[in-house]
PDB file of C-alpha atoms in Angstrom:
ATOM      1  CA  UNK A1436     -26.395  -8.335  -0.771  1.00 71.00           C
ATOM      2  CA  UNK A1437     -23.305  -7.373   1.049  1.00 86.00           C
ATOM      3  CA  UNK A1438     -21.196  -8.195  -2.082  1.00 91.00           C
ATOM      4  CA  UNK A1439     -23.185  -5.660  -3.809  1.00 91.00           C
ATOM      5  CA  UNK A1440     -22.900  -2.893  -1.505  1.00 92.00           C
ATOM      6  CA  UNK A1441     -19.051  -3.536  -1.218  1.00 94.00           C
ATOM      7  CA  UNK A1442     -18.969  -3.036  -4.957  1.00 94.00           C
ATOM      8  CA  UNK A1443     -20.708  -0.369  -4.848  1.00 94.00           C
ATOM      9  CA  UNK A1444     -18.864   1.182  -2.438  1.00 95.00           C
ATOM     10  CA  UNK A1445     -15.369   0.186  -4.157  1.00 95.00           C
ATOM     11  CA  UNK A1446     -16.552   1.485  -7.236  1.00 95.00           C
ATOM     12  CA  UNK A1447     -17.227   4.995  -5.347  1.00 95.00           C
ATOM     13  CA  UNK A1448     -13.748   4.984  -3.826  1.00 95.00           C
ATOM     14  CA  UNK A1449     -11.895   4.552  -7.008  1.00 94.00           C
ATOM     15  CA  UNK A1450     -14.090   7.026  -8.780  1.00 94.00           C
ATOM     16  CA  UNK A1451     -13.330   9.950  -6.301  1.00 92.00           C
ATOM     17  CA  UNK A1452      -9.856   8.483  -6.267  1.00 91.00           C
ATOM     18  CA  UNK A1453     -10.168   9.668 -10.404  1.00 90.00           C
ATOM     19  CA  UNK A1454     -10.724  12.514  -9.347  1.00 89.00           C
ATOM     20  CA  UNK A1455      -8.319  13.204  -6.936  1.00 87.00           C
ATOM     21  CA  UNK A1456      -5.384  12.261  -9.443  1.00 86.00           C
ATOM     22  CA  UNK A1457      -6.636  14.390 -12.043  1.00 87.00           C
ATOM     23  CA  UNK A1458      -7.096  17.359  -9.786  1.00 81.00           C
ATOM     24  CA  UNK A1459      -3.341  16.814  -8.469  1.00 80.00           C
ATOM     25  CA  UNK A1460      -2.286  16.103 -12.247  1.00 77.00           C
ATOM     26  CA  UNK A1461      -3.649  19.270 -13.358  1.00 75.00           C
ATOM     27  CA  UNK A1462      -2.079  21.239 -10.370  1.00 73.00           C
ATOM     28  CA  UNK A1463       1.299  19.869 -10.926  1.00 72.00           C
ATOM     29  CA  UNK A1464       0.849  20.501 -14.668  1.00 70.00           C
ATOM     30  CA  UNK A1465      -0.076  24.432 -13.473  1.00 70.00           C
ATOM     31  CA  UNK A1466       2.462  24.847 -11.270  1.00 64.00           C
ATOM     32  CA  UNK A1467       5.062  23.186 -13.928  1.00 60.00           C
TER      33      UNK A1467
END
């Protein structure tokens, strides 16, 4: 059980970690 919910939970970091690095990539890219 708590192998699941640390998945879970590491799957949810690196997802809003995504979408962090896109946001930043896209700024840099704008401000380039």
């Amino acid at each position: 059980m708590k192998k699941a919910v640390t998945y879970f939970y590491a799957e949810k970091i690196k997802f809003l970690a995504s979408i962090l690095v896109t946001k930043t990539d896209s700024e840099s890219m704008f401000i380039r």
